[in-house]
mmCIF file of C-alpha atoms in Angstrom:
data_model
loop_
_atom_site.group_PDB
_atom_site.id
_atom_site.type_symbol
_atom_site.label_atom_id
_atom_site.label_comp_id
_atom_site.label_asym_id
_atom_site.label_seq_id
_atom_site.Cartn_x
_atom_site.Cartn_y
_atom_site.Cartn_z
ATOM 1 C CA UNK A 233 -14.679 10.248 -16.650
ATOM 2 C CA UNK A 234 -10.954 11.263 -17.807
ATOM 3 C CA UNK A 235 -9.609 9.652 -20.326
ATOM 4 C CA UNK A 236 -6.729 6.790 -19.951
ATOM 5 C CA UNK A 237 -4.282 6.198 -22.155
ATOM 6 C CA UNK A 238 -1.721 3.680 -23.030
ATOM 7 C CA UNK A 239 1.756 4.139 -21.509
ATOM 8 C CA UNK A 240 4.464 1.635 -22.188
ATOM 9 C CA UNK A 241 5.296 0.704 -18.310
ATOM 10 C CA UNK A 242 9.454 0.359 -18.897
ATOM 11 C CA UNK A 243 8.705 4.555 -20.201
ATOM 12 C CA UNK A 244 6.459 5.066 -17.451
ATOM 13 C CA UNK A 245 9.444 3.439 -14.893
ATOM 14 C CA UNK A 246 12.214 5.382 -16.568
ATOM 15 C CA UNK A 247 9.958 8.212 -16.230
ATOM 16 C CA UNK A 248 8.560 8.547 -12.843
ATOM 17 C CA UNK A 249 12.616 6.988 -11.765
ATOM 18 C CA UNK A 250 14.147 10.202 -12.824
ATOM 19 C CA UNK A 251 12.071 12.231 -11.745
ATOM 20 C CA UNK A 252 12.640 11.376 -7.951
ATOM 21 C CA UNK A 253 16.553 10.966 -9.031
ATOM 22 C CA UNK A 254 16.113 14.924 -9.643
ATOM 23 C CA UNK A 255 14.118 15.440 -6.369
ATOM 24 C CA UNK A 256 17.439 13.849 -4.368
ATOM 25 C CA UNK A 257 17.251 9.713 -4.788
ATOM 26 C CA UNK A 258 19.737 7.607 -5.465
ATOM 27 C CA UNK A 259 19.333 6.566 -8.515
ATOM 28 C CA UNK A 260 18.722 2.932 -7.029
ATOM 29 C CA UNK A 261 15.852 3.866 -4.995
ATOM 30 C CA UNK A 262 14.364 6.028 -7.558
ATOM 31 C CA UNK A 263 13.648 2.638 -9.312
ATOM 32 C CA UNK A 264 12.874 1.299 -6.210
ATOM 33 C CA UNK A 265 10.167 3.710 -5.684
ATOM 34 C CA UNK A 266 9.099 4.524 -8.944
ATOM 35 C CA UNK A 267 8.703 0.598 -9.729
ATOM 36 C CA UNK A 268 6.848 -0.283 -6.789
ATOM 37 C CA UNK A 269 4.071 3.015 -8.182
ATOM 38 C CA UNK A 270 4.360 1.486 -11.967
ATOM 39 C CA UNK A 271 3.526 -2.218 -10.329
ATOM 40 C CA UNK A 272 0.615 -1.151 -8.590
ATOM 41 C CA UNK A 273 -1.148 0.602 -11.718
ATOM 42 C CA UNK A 274 -0.068 -2.622 -13.855
ATOM 43 C CA UNK A 275 -1.883 -4.456 -11.238
ATOM 44 C CA UNK A 276 -5.660 -2.675 -11.260
ATOM 45 C CA UNK A 277 -4.704 -0.730 -8.008
ATOM 46 C CA UNK A 278 -4.209 2.834 -9.546
ATOM 47 C CA UNK A 279 -4.444 4.803 -6.217
ATOM 48 C CA UNK A 280 -1.881 3.090 -4.664
ATOM 49 C CA UNK A 281 0.360 4.284 -8.444
ATOM 50 C CA UNK A 282 1.556 6.756 -10.352
ATOM 51 C CA UNK A 283 -0.689 9.201 -9.113
ATOM 52 C CA UNK A 284 1.400 9.491 -5.255
ATOM 53 C CA UNK A 285 4.157 11.197 -6.817
ATOM 54 C CA UNK A 286 3.628 14.507 -7.046
ATOM 55 C CA UNK A 287 2.654 14.784 -3.072
ATOM 56 C CA UNK A 288 5.703 12.234 -2.610
ATOM 57 C CA UNK A 289 7.323 15.257 -4.536
ATOM 58 C CA UNK A 290 6.492 18.291 -2.656
ATOM 59 C CA UNK A 291 7.370 16.421 0.163
ATOM 60 C CA UNK A 292 10.448 15.826 -0.909
ATOM 61 C CA UNK A 293 11.033 18.867 -1.581
ATOM 62 C CA UNK A 294 9.623 21.019 1.786
ATOM 63 C CA UNK A 295 11.064 18.208 4.148
ATOM 64 C CA UNK A 296 8.314 16.560 5.255
ATOM 65 C CA UNK A 297 9.835 13.267 3.924
ATOM 66 C CA UNK A 298 13.826 13.093 3.805
ATOM 67 C CA UNK A 299 15.991 11.147 1.174
ATOM 68 C CA UNK A 300 17.763 8.437 3.296
ATOM 69 C CA UNK A 301 17.375 5.258 1.864
ATOM 70 C CA UNK A 302 18.142 2.770 5.022
ATOM 71 C CA UNK A 303 15.693 2.558 8.127
ATOM 72 C CA UNK A 304 17.844 2.956 11.616
ATOM 73 C CA UNK A 305 17.892 -0.216 13.475
ATOM 74 C CA UNK A 306 17.564 0.786 17.434
ATOM 75 C CA UNK A 307 16.395 -2.890 19.083
ATOM 76 C CA UNK A 308 17.202 -5.802 17.505
ATOM 77 C CA UNK A 309 16.769 -8.873 19.907
ATOM 78 C CA UNK A 310 16.016 -12.057 18.730
ATOM 79 C CA UNK A 311 13.191 -12.778 16.646
ATOM 80 C CA UNK A 312 11.923 -9.130 17.059
ATOM 81 C CA UNK A 313 13.274 -5.201 15.727
ATOM 82 C CA UNK A 314 12.693 -1.770 15.923
ATOM 83 C CA UNK A 315 13.634 -0.062 13.062
ATOM 84 C CA UNK A 316 13.627 4.250 12.771
ATOM 85 C CA UNK A 317 12.450 4.777 9.360
ATOM 86 C CA UNK A 318 13.845 8.830 9.613
ATOM 87 C CA UNK A 319 10.740 9.885 7.516
ATOM 88 C CA UNK A 320 12.316 7.897 4.447
ATOM 89 C CA UNK A 321 10.065 6.490 1.210
ATOM 90 C CA UNK A 322 8.252 3.619 2.954
ATOM 91 C CA UNK A 323 8.925 1.489 -0.475
ATOM 92 C CA UNK A 324 12.763 1.525 1.076
ATOM 93 C CA UNK A 325 12.471 1.192 4.576
ATOM 94 C CA UNK A 326 9.770 -1.304 3.971
ATOM 95 C CA UNK A 327 11.878 -3.616 1.756
ATOM 96 C CA UNK A 328 14.051 -3.596 4.453
ATOM 97 C CA UNK A 329 11.754 -4.005 7.238
ATOM 98 C CA UNK A 330 10.186 -7.158 5.892
ATOM 99 C CA UNK A 331 14.146 -8.280 4.888
ATOM 100 C CA UNK A 332 14.747 -8.474 8.325
ATOM 101 C CA UNK A 333 11.652 -9.812 9.237
ATOM 102 C CA UNK A 334 12.558 -13.084 6.562
ATOM 103 C CA UNK A 335 15.540 -13.391 7.633
ATOM 104 C CA UNK A 336 14.728 -13.341 11.299
ATOM 105 C CA UNK A 337 12.062 -15.918 10.667
ATOM 106 C CA UNK A 338 14.105 -18.263 8.626
ATOM 107 C CA UNK A 339 16.612 -17.966 11.832
ATOM 108 C CA UNK A 340 13.965 -18.178 14.589
ATOM 109 C CA UNK A 341 10.570 -19.582 12.501
ATOM 110 C CA UNK A 342 9.316 -15.803 12.865
ATOM 111 C CA UNK A 343 10.504 -12.478 12.627
ATOM 112 C CA UNK A 344 8.396 -10.027 13.399
ATOM 113 C CA UNK A 345 9.788 -6.154 13.011
ATOM 114 C CA UNK A 346 7.975 -2.863 13.607
ATOM 115 C CA UNK A 347 8.961 0.440 12.618
ATOM 116 C CA UNK A 348 8.082 4.432 13.554
ATOM 117 C CA UNK A 349 8.444 7.293 12.260
ATOM 118 C CA UNK A 350 7.326 6.089 8.933
ATOM 119 C CA UNK A 351 5.880 7.343 5.698
ATOM 120 C CA UNK A 352 3.636 5.864 2.916
ATOM 121 C CA UNK A 353 4.723 2.816 1.609
ATOM 122 C CA UNK A 354 2.628 2.332 -1.313
ATOM 123 C CA UNK A 355 0.627 -0.522 -1.482
ATOM 124 C CA UNK A 356 0.644 -3.160 1.496
ATOM 125 C CA UNK A 357 0.544 -6.608 -0.912
ATOM 126 C CA UNK A 358 4.119 -5.336 -1.684
ATOM 127 C CA UNK A 359 5.634 -6.439 1.438
ATOM 128 C CA UNK A 360 2.887 -9.538 1.993
ATOM 129 C CA UNK A 361 4.550 -11.451 -1.561
ATOM 130 C CA UNK A 362 8.389 -10.629 -0.965
ATOM 131 C CA UNK A 363 7.603 -12.906 1.813
ATOM 132 C CA UNK A 364 5.690 -15.424 0.332
ATOM 133 C CA UNK A 365 7.908 -16.050 -2.861
ATOM 134 C CA UNK A 366 10.742 -16.466 0.348
ATOM 135 C CA UNK A 367 8.449 -19.572 1.612
ATOM 136 C CA UNK A 368 6.942 -17.105 5.068
ATOM 137 C CA UNK A 369 3.562 -16.262 5.689
ATOM 138 C CA UNK A 370 3.676 -12.353 5.367
ATOM 139 C CA UNK A 371 1.754 -10.168 6.968
ATOM 140 C CA UNK A 372 2.313 -6.100 6.667
ATOM 141 C CA UNK A 373 0.279 -3.243 7.966
ATOM 142 C CA UNK A 374 0.171 0.338 8.521
ATOM 143 C CA UNK A 375 -1.511 3.177 10.713
ATOM 144 C CA UNK A 376 -2.824 6.105 8.981
ATOM 145 C CA UNK A 377 -4.203 9.337 10.242
ATOM 146 C CA UNK A 378 -8.075 9.162 11.996
ATOM 147 C CA UNK A 379 -9.921 8.563 9.089
ATOM 148 C CA UNK A 380 -13.261 6.796 10.474
ATOM 149 C CA UNK A 381 -15.394 6.938 13.158
ATOM 150 C CA UNK A 382 -15.943 4.372 16.028
ATOM 151 C CA UNK A 383 -19.259 2.759 16.005
ATOM 152 C CA UNK A 384 -21.544 6.421 16.742
ATOM 153 C CA UNK A 385 -19.336 8.201 17.192
ATOM 154 C CA UNK A 386 -18.930 12.097 14.776
ATOM 155 C CA UNK A 387 -15.169 12.317 14.431
ATOM 156 C CA UNK A 388 -12.222 10.211 13.235
ATOM 157 C CA UNK A 389 -10.707 8.439 16.320
ATOM 158 C CA UNK A 390 -8.627 5.458 13.643
ATOM 159 C CA UNK A 391 -7.723 5.052 10.468
ATOM 160 C CA UNK A 392 -8.222 2.847 7.610
ATOM 161 C CA UNK A 393 -5.136 1.191 8.385
ATOM 162 C CA UNK A 394 -4.343 -1.318 5.074
ATOM 163 C CA UNK A 395 -3.449 -4.736 6.075
ATOM 164 C CA UNK A 396 -1.973 -7.641 4.015
ATOM 165 C CA UNK A 397 -1.431 -11.257 4.275
ATOM 166 C CA UNK A 398 0.774 -13.463 1.583
ATOM 167 C CA UNK A 399 0.639 -17.541 1.344
ATOM 168 C CA UNK A 400 2.890 -18.643 -0.295
ATOM 169 C CA UNK A 401 1.845 -21.628 -2.800
ATOM 170 C CA UNK A 402 4.901 -22.860 -4.393
ATOM 171 C CA UNK A 403 3.533 -22.880 -7.708
ATOM 172 C CA UNK A 404 3.031 -19.556 -8.665
ATOM 173 C CA UNK A 405 1.709 -16.759 -8.289
ATOM 174 C CA UNK A 406 0.625 -16.083 -3.541
ATOM 175 C CA UNK A 407 -2.743 -15.816 -2.151
ATOM 176 C CA UNK A 408 -2.929 -11.824 -1.613
ATOM 177 C CA UNK A 409 -5.324 -10.759 0.404
ATOM 178 C CA UNK A 410 -4.368 -6.725 0.485
ATOM 179 C CA UNK A 411 -6.909 -4.158 2.320
ATOM 180 C CA UNK A 412 -7.881 -1.137 3.812
ATOM 181 C CA UNK A 413 -10.048 -1.015 6.773
ATOM 182 C CA UNK A 414 -12.312 1.144 5.304
ATOM 183 C CA UNK A 415 -15.037 0.475 2.957
ATOM 184 C CA UNK A 416 -12.269 1.850 0.292
ATOM 185 C CA UNK A 417 -9.218 2.923 0.373
ATOM 186 C CA UNK A 418 -8.692 6.661 0.319
ATOM 187 C CA UNK A 419 -6.451 7.009 -2.135
ATOM 188 C CA UNK A 420 -9.615 5.583 -4.681
ATOM 189 C CA UNK A 421 -11.739 8.637 -3.177
ATOM 190 C CA UNK A 422 -9.071 10.731 -4.820
ATOM 191 C CA UNK A 423 -8.382 9.225 -7.736
ATOM 192 C CA UNK A 424 -12.187 9.627 -8.695
ATOM 193 C CA UNK A 425 -12.149 13.113 -7.103
ATOM 194 C CA UNK A 426 -9.144 13.538 -9.820
ATOM 195 C CA UNK A 427 -10.958 12.361 -12.494
ATOM 196 C CA UNK A 428 -14.503 14.332 -11.893
ATOM 197 C CA UNK A 429 -16.526 10.944 -11.341
ATOM 198 C CA UNK A 430 -18.503 10.282 -8.026
ATOM 199 C CA UNK A 431 -17.840 7.332 -5.757
ATOM 200 C CA UNK A 432 -20.689 4.705 -4.250
ATOM 201 C CA UNK A 433 -22.630 6.364 -1.243
ATOM 202 C CA UNK A 434 -21.168 3.197 0.829
ATOM 203 C CA UNK A 435 -17.336 4.383 0.939
ATOM 204 C CA UNK A 436 -17.814 8.105 3.015
ATOM 205 C CA UNK A 437 -19.740 10.322 4.120
ATOM 206 C CA UNK A 438 -19.623 13.886 4.542
ATOM 207 C CA UNK A 439 -18.448 16.299 7.115
ATOM 208 C CA UNK A 440 -21.721 16.224 9.298
ATOM 209 C CA UNK A 441 -22.079 12.062 8.625
ATOM 210 C CA UNK A 442 -24.559 11.957 5.626
ATOM 211 C CA UNK A 443 -23.235 9.703 3.062
ATOM 212 C CA UNK A 444 -22.039 10.658 0.035
ATOM 213 C CA UNK A 445 -21.683 10.104 -3.796
ATOM 214 C CA UNK A 446 -19.288 13.910 -4.065
ATOM 215 C CA UNK A 447 -15.536 12.442 -3.789
ATOM 216 C CA UNK A 448 -14.947 16.252 -2.725
ATOM 217 C CA UNK A 449 -17.520 16.290 -0.088
ATOM 218 C CA UNK A 450 -16.420 12.584 0.862
ATOM 219 C CA UNK A 451 -12.771 14.217 1.598
ATOM 220 C CA UNK A 452 -13.858 17.228 3.900
ATOM 221 C CA UNK A 453 -15.973 14.149 6.044
ATOM 222 C CA UNK A 454 -15.327 10.471 7.362
ATOM 223 C CA UNK A 455 -14.450 7.521 5.683
ATOM 224 C CA UNK A 456 -17.179 4.854 6.204
ATOM 225 C CA UNK A 457 -15.299 1.126 8.197
ATOM 226 C CA UNK A 458 -15.522 -1.901 6.368
ATOM 227 C CA UNK A 459 -18.095 -4.377 7.619
ATOM 228 C CA UNK A 460 -18.979 -1.740 10.206
ATOM 229 C CA UNK A 461 -17.794 -2.525 14.313
ATOM 230 C CA UNK A 462 -15.732 -5.473 12.682
ATOM 231 C CA UNK A 463 -13.767 -2.973 10.203
ATOM 232 C CA UNK A 464 -13.442 -0.607 13.126
ATOM 233 C CA UNK A 465 -11.951 -2.931 15.590
ATOM 234 C CA UNK A 466 -9.328 -4.413 13.091
ATOM 235 C CA UNK A 467 -8.534 -1.161 12.340
ATOM 236 C CA UNK A 468 -7.702 0.024 16.369
ATOM 237 C CA UNK A 469 -5.575 -3.464 16.331
ATOM 238 C CA UNK A 470 -3.535 -2.259 13.698
ATOM 239 C CA UNK A 471 -3.005 0.452 15.160
ATOM 240 C CA UNK A 472 -1.490 -1.212 18.405
ATOM 241 C CA UNK A 473 0.495 -3.557 15.942
ATOM 242 C CA UNK A 474 2.234 -0.481 14.180
ATOM 243 C CA UNK A 475 2.255 2.805 16.528
ATOM 244 C CA UNK A 476 1.974 2.100 19.843
ATOM 245 C CA UNK A 477 4.171 -1.358 19.689
ATOM 246 C CA UNK A 478 6.723 0.710 17.449
ATOM 247 C CA UNK A 479 6.685 3.326 20.197
ATOM 248 C CA UNK A 480 5.955 5.901 16.907
ATOM 249 C CA UNK A 481 2.816 7.935 16.010
ATOM 250 C CA UNK A 482 -0.430 6.496 16.912
ATOM 251 C CA UNK A 483 -4.315 7.751 16.860
ATOM 252 C CA UNK A 484 -4.470 11.484 16.234
ATOM 253 C CA UNK A 485 -0.716 11.698 16.495
ATOM 254 C CA UNK A 486 -0.136 9.791 12.613
ATOM 255 C CA UNK A 487 -0.738 13.401 10.027
ATOM 256 C CA UNK A 488 -2.561 13.388 6.828
ATOM 257 C CA UNK A 489 -0.183 12.625 3.252
ATOM 258 C CA UNK A 490 -2.360 15.754 1.613
ATOM 259 C CA UNK A 491 -3.478 18.048 4.766
ATOM 260 C CA UNK A 492 -0.032 19.054 5.273
ATOM 261 C CA UNK A 493 3.107 18.781 2.930
ATOM 262 C CA UNK A 494 5.611 20.236 5.601
ATOM 263 C CA UNK A 495 4.582 18.238 8.446
ATOM 264 C CA UNK A 496 5.833 14.322 8.669
ATOM 265 C CA UNK A 497 3.209 12.017 8.560
ATOM 266 C CA UNK A 498 5.360 10.016 11.041
ATOM 267 C CA UNK A 499 3.061 6.588 10.034
ATOM 268 C CA UNK A 500 4.229 3.448 11.480
ATOM 269 C CA UNK A 501 4.606 -0.253 10.116
ATOM 270 C CA UNK A 502 4.132 -3.849 11.584
ATOM 271 C CA UNK A 503 5.773 -6.571 8.775
ATOM 272 C CA UNK A 504 5.567 -10.846 10.285
ATOM 273 C CA UNK A 505 7.396 -13.339 8.462
ATOM 274 C CA UNK A 506 6.145 -16.860 9.462
ATOM 275 C CA UNK A 507 8.323 -19.127 7.899
ATOM 276 C CA UNK A 508 5.773 -22.863 7.111
ATOM 277 C CA UNK A 509 9.254 -24.908 6.917
ATOM 278 C CA UNK A 510 9.604 -24.443 10.971
ATOM 279 C CA UNK A 511 6.155 -25.787 11.841
ATOM 280 C CA UNK A 512 7.074 -29.100 9.355
ATOM 281 C CA UNK A 513 7.528 -29.579 6.105
ATOM 282 C CA UNK A 514 7.469 -27.174 3.324
ATOM 283 C CA UNK A 515 6.250 -28.705 0.426
ATOM 284 C CA UNK A 516 3.314 -30.590 2.642
ATOM 285 C CA UNK A 517 1.886 -26.721 3.609
ATOM 286 C CA UNK A 518 1.981 -26.093 0.122
ATOM 287 C CA UNK A 519 -0.030 -29.501 -0.784
ATOM 288 C CA UNK A 520 -2.445 -28.197 1.556
ATOM 289 C CA UNK A 521 -2.752 -24.588 0.510
ATOM 290 C CA UNK A 522 -3.265 -26.161 -2.778
ATOM 291 C CA UNK A 523 -5.804 -28.524 -1.937
ATOM 292 C CA UNK A 524 -7.550 -25.544 -0.359
ATOM 293 C CA UNK A 525 -7.532 -23.135 -3.440
ATOM 294 C CA UNK A 526 -8.735 -25.848 -4.960
ATOM 295 C CA UNK A 527 -11.477 -26.227 -2.681
ATOM 296 C CA UNK A 528 -12.948 -22.593 -3.213
ATOM 297 C CA UNK A 529 -12.543 -22.458 -6.914
ATOM 298 C CA UNK A 530 -13.914 -25.439 -7.199
ATOM 299 C CA UNK A 531 -16.846 -25.012 -5.326
ATOM 300 C CA UNK A 532 -20.350 -24.278 -6.980
ATOM 301 C CA UNK A 533 -20.908 -20.816 -9.049
ATOM 302 C CA UNK A 534 -23.849 -18.490 -8.169
ATOM 303 C CA UNK A 535 -25.998 -17.948 -11.511
ATOM 304 C CA UNK A 536 -24.120 -15.091 -13.571
ATOM 305 C CA UNK A 537 -21.028 -15.837 -12.362
ATOM 306 C CA UNK A 538 -18.132 -16.902 -14.423
ATOM 307 C CA UNK A 539 -15.303 -18.418 -12.203
ATOM 308 C CA UNK A 540 -14.144 -18.110 -8.026
ATOM 309 C CA UNK A 541 -10.737 -16.558 -7.594
ATOM 310 C CA UNK A 542 -8.262 -16.515 -5.055
ATOM 311 C CA UNK A 543 -7.430 -13.116 -3.022
ATOM 312 C CA UNK A 544 -4.634 -11.198 -5.353
ATOM 313 C CA UNK A 545 -5.667 -13.858 -8.112
ATOM 314 C CA UNK A 546 -6.925 -11.632 -10.093
ATOM 315 C CA UNK A 547 -4.429 -8.354 -9.738
ATOM 316 C CA UNK A 548 -1.869 -10.942 -10.531
ATOM 317 C CA UNK A 549 -3.488 -11.576 -14.021
ATOM 318 C CA UNK A 550 -3.758 -7.976 -14.935
ATOM 319 C CA UNK A 551 -0.361 -7.156 -13.945
ATOM 320 C CA UNK A 552 1.168 -10.786 -16.855
ATOM 321 C CA UNK A 553 -1.401 -9.567 -18.662
ATOM 322 C CA UNK A 554 -0.938 -6.171 -19.271
ATOM 323 C CA UNK A 555 1.419 -5.015 -22.281
ATOM 324 C CA UNK A 556 0.737 -1.178 -21.300
ATOM 325 C CA UNK A 557 -0.352 1.311 -17.781
ATOM 326 C CA UNK A 558 -4.225 2.549 -18.474
ATOM 327 C CA UNK A 559 -2.633 5.978 -17.288
ATOM 328 C CA UNK A 560 -5.353 8.900 -16.418
ATOM 329 C CA UNK A 561 -4.689 11.831 -18.368
ATOM 330 C CA UNK A 562 -4.789 13.952 -15.629
ATOM 331 C CA UNK A 563 -2.097 11.061 -13.523
ATOM 332 C CA UNK A 564 0.137 11.714 -16.938
ATOM 333 C CA UNK A 565 -0.799 15.256 -17.305
ATOM 334 C CA UNK A 566 0.740 16.053 -13.243
ATOM 335 C CA UNK A 567 3.652 13.444 -13.835
ATOM 336 C CA UNK A 568 4.558 15.690 -16.572
ATOM 337 C CA UNK A 569 4.094 19.144 -14.763
ATOM 338 C CA UNK A 570 6.086 17.359 -11.319
ATOM 339 C CA UNK A 571 8.838 16.110 -13.632
ATOM 340 C CA UNK A 572 8.651 20.195 -15.120
ATOM 341 C CA UNK A 573 9.083 21.320 -11.904
ATOM 342 C CA UNK A 574 12.022 20.085 -11.433
ATOM 343 C CA UNK A 575 13.989 20.684 -14.610
ATOM 344 C CA UNK A 576 12.903 16.905 -16.267
ATOM 345 C CA UNK A 577 11.879 16.810 -19.849
ATOM 346 C CA UNK A 578 10.111 13.667 -19.477
ATOM 347 C CA UNK A 579 9.753 13.493 -23.000
ATOM 348 C CA UNK A 580 6.584 11.700 -25.356
ATOM 349 C CA UNK A 581 5.275 8.884 -23.673
ATOM 350 C CA UNK A 582 5.669 5.610 -25.820
#
């Protein structure tokens, strides 16, 4: 495994922001995207972190990702809206879409926003958490290029379509589910390939459908759905909620992030906010969530288990406890090379 280098989050955020500013974003937009990627590393999900910078920048330079910083509202009726992201970076239009969904939820009790002609938005948890912090149950989802077969199939027909749900607790971090619908996110396989380490045989197959531990073979093959037909079915539904519902791309219409960086990714997103206060007393909701959480974390543990966790709890604890980002040397090297290609000198990490 490659060496990991502890890097200051402030230095890393500034460095990544400088790179995106040099690539054509405003300082505000660059800081937003940089903060999203660094936070993912802090939470222990490097597949959605700074490793993505070279690919994002390559796409900005080739024009398949635009420097637009807001999506266009193309349909807005009551609690529902449809946005056209114009191929902008997904963190920017994702923040915009969930903020609009929350605003609608405060008026109507529910807000639903779809986004077409979108791009990778980083960790889906970001948007579900934003809704939960605002007092709403939040749901965020995205479709990807086909990566998984239907049960019994021999070709990819659905993406691993990430899905996140945030639940407000009223006393600290939300309960936060964030998962790809494959056994593992594609970004984790790319990271394993970059670091030169094997992957579990349950993550993916080679191009012939044989399970593999070689990440390079996996990248040329198929991802395996989480829980078999259940993960496949959920992935199909997410494709409907994102691409089909928004009028954007779905199925084979969504392009890969890495395969052809001159062609727009053209994914689609879905955001839902439910204002818990519209269902009754918000304090009562939070109290019931606390009781439910205590029932789970206080339940009997299997032998050898130290404690039971709620979804998102471990990632939030990692972020709160971290004083630095354990950045893989290959990721830091790629960031430095990208900066140099843009005429930017980052200096020594601190």
